[in-house]
PDB file of C-alpha atoms in Angstrom:
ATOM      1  CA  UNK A   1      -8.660  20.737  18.921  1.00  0.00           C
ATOM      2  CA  UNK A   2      -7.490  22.943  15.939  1.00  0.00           C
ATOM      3  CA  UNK A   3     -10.074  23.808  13.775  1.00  0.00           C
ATOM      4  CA  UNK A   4     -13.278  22.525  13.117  1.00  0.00           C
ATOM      5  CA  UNK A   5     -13.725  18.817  11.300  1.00  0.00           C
ATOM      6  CA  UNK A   6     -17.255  17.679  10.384  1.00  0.00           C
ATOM      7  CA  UNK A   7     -17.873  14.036   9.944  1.00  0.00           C
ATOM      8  CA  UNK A   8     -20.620  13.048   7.560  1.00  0.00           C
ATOM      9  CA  UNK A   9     -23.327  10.831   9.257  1.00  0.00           C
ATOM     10  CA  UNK A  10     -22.593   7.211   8.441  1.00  0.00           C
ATOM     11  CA  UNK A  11     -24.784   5.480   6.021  1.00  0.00           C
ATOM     12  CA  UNK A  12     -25.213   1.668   5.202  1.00  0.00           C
ATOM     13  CA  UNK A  13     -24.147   1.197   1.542  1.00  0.00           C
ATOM     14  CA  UNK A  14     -27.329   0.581  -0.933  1.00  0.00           C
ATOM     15  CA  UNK A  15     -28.178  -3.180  -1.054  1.00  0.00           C
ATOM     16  CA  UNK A  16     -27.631  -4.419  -4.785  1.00  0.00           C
ATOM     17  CA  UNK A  17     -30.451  -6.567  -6.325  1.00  0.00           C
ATOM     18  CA  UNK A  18     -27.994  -8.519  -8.951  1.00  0.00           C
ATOM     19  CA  UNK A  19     -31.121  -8.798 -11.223  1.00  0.00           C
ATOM     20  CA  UNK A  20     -30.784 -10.428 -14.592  1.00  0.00           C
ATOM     21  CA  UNK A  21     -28.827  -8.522 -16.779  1.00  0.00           C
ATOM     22  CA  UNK A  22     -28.799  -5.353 -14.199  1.00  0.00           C
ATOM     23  CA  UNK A  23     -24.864  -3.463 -14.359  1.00  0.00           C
ATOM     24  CA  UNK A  24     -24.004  -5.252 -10.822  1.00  0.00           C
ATOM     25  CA  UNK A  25     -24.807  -8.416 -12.303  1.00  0.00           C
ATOM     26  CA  UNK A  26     -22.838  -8.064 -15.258  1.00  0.00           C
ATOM     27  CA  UNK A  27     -19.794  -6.324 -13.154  1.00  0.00           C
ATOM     28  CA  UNK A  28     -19.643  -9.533 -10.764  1.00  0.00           C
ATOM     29  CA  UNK A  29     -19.366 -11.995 -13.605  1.00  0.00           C
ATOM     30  CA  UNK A  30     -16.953 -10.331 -15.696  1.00  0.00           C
ATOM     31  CA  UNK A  31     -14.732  -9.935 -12.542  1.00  0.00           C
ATOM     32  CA  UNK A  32     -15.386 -13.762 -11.302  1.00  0.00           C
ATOM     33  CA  UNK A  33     -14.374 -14.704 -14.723  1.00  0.00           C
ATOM     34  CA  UNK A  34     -11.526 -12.314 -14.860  1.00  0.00           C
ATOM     35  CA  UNK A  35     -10.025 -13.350 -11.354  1.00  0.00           C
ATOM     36  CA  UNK A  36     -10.585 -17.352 -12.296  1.00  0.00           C
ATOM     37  CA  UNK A  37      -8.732 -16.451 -15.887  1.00  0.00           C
ATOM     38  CA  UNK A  38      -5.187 -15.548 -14.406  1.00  0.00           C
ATOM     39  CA  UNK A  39      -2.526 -16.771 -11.345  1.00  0.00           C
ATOM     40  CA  UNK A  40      -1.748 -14.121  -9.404  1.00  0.00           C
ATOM     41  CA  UNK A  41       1.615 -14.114  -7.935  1.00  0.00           C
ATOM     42  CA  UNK A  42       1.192 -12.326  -4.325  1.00  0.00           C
ATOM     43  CA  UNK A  43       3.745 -10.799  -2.740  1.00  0.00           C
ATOM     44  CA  UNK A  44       4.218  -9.919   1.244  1.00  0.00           C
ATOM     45  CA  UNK A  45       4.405  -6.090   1.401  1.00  0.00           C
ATOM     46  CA  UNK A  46       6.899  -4.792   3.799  1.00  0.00           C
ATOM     47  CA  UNK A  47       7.364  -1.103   4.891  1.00  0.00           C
ATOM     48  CA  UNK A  48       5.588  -0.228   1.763  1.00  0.00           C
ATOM     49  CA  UNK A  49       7.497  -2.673  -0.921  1.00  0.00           C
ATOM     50  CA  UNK A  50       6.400  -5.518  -2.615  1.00  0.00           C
ATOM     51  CA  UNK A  51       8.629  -8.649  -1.608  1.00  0.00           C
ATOM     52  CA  UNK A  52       8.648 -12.157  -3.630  1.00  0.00           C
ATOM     53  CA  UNK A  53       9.964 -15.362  -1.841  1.00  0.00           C
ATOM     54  CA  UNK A  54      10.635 -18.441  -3.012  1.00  0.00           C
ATOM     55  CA  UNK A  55       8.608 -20.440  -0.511  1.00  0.00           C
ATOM     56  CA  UNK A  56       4.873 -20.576  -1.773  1.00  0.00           C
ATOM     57  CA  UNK A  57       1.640 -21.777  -1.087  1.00  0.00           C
ATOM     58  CA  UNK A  58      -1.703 -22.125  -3.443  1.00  0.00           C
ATOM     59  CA  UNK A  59      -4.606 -20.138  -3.353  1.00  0.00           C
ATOM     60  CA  UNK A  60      -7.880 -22.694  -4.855  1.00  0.00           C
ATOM     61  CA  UNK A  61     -11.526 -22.601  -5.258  1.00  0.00           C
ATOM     62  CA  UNK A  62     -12.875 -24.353  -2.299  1.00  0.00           C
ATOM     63  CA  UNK A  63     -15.585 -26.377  -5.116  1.00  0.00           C
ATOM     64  CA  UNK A  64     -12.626 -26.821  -7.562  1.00  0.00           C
ATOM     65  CA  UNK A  65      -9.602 -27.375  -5.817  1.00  0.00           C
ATOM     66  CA  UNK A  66      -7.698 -28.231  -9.173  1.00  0.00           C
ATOM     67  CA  UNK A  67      -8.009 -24.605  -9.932  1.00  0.00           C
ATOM     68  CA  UNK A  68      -4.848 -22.263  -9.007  1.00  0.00           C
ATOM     69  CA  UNK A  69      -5.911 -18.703  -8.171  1.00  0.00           C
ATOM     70  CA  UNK A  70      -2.794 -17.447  -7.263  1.00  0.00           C
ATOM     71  CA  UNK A  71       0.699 -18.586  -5.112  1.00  0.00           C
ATOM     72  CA  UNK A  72       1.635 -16.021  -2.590  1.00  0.00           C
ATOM     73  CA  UNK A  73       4.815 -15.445  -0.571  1.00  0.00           C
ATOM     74  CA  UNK A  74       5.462 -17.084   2.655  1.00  0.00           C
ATOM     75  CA  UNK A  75       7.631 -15.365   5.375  1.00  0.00           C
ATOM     76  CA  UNK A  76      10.555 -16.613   6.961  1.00  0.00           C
ATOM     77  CA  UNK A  77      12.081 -15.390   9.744  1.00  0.00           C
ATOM     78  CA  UNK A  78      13.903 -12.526   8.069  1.00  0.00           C
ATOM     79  CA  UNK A  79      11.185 -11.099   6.358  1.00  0.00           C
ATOM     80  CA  UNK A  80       9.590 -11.546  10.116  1.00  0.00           C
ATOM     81  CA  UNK A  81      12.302  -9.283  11.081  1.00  0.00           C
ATOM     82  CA  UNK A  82      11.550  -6.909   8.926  1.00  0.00           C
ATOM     83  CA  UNK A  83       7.539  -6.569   9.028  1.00  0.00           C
ATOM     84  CA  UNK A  84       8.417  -5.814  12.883  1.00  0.00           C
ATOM     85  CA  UNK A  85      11.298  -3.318  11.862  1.00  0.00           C
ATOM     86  CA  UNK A  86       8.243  -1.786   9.311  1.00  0.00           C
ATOM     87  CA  UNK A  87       5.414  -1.650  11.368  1.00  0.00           C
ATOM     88  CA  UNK A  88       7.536   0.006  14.767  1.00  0.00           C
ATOM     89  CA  UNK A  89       8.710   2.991  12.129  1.00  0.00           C
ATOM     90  CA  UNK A  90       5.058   2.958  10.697  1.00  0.00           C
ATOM     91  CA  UNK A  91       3.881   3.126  14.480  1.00  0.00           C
ATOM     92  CA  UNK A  92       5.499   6.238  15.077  1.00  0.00           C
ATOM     93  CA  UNK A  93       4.266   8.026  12.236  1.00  0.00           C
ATOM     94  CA  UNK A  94       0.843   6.896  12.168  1.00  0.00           C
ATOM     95  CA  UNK A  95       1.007   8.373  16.161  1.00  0.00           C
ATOM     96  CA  UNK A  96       2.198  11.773  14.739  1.00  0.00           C
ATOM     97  CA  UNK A  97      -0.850  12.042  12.764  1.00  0.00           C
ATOM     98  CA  UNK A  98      -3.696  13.978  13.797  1.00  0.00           C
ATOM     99  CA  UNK A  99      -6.907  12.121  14.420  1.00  0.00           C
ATOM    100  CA  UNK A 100      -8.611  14.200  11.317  1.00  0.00           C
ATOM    101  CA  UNK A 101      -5.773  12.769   8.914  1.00  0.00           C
ATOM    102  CA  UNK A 102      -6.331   9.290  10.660  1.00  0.00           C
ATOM    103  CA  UNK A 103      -9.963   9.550  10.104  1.00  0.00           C
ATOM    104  CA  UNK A 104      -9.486  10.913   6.288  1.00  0.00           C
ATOM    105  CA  UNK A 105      -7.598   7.522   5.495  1.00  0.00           C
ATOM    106  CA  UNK A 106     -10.066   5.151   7.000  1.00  0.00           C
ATOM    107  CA  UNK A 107     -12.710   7.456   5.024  1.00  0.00           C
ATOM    108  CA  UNK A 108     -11.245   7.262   1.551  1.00  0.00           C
ATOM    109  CA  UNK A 109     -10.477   3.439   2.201  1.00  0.00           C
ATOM    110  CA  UNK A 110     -13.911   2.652   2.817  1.00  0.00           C
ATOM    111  CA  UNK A 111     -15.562   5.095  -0.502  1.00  0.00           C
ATOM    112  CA  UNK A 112     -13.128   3.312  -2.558  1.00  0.00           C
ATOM    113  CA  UNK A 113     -14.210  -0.067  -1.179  1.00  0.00           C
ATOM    114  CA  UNK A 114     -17.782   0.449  -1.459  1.00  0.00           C
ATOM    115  CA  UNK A 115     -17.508   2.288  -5.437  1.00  0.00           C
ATOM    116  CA  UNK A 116     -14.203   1.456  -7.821  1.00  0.00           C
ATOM    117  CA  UNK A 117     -13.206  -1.366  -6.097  1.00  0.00           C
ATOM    118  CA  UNK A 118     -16.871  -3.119  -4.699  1.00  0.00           C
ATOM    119  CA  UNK A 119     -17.049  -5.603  -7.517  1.00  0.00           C
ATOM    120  CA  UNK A 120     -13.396  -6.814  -6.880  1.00  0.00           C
ATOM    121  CA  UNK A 121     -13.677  -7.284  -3.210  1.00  0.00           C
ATOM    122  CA  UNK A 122     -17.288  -9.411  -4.051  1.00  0.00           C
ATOM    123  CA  UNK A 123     -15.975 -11.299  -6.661  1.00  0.00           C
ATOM    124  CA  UNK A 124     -12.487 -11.978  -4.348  1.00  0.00           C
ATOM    125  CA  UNK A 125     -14.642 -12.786  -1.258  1.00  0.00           C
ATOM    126  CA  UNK A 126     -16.796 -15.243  -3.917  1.00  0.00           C
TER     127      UNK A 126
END
């Protein structure tokens, strides 16, 4: 091993209360009503870039299924092509990584999760 890496114990994230009128409460609303107020158009990413096809399927609310959240792109068998193309080149950079720089990605995905982007993923998975 080069060097010395110290991993922080893990920790469970702090449960939120969602009280009346508390700052998580108010966070999840605004983004609930700021995902429902727009149609996202998602794309299929690809090595990195953002591709748009012209097949597309709806994303609804399950209790409203007359409301559009977004369309997203489907694949066909070229874009196929290339996500395998993608992922074989990403494969053999992600192996000449060392574990530590590994590890520091899953790391910064998961504080970014659980602080600037917690209220998105809740009101998403809502």
């Amino acid at each position: 091993m080069d060097g010395i890496f110290k991993i922080e114990k893990p920790q469970n994230e702090p449960i939120l209360g969602y009280a009346r009128n508390s700052r998580e409460k108010i966070e999840i609303k605004q983004k609930l009503d700021e995902l429902k107020s727009k149609v996202l158009d998602i794309p299929l990413i690809i090595g990195g870039k953002e591709i748009f096809t012209d097949q597309k399927k709806e994303c609804i609310i399950p209790h409203d299924k007359g409301h559009v959240l977004a369309r997203f792109s489907l694949a066909g068998e070229k874009e196929i092509e290339m996500a395998i193309a993608a992922a074989l080149d990403a494969k053999k950079e992600w192996e000449a990584l060392s574990w530590e720089n590994r590890l520091s990605i899953f790391l910064k995905a998961a504080k970014m999760l659980s602080t600037h982007y917690r209220s998105t993923l809740n009101a998403a998975t809502m």
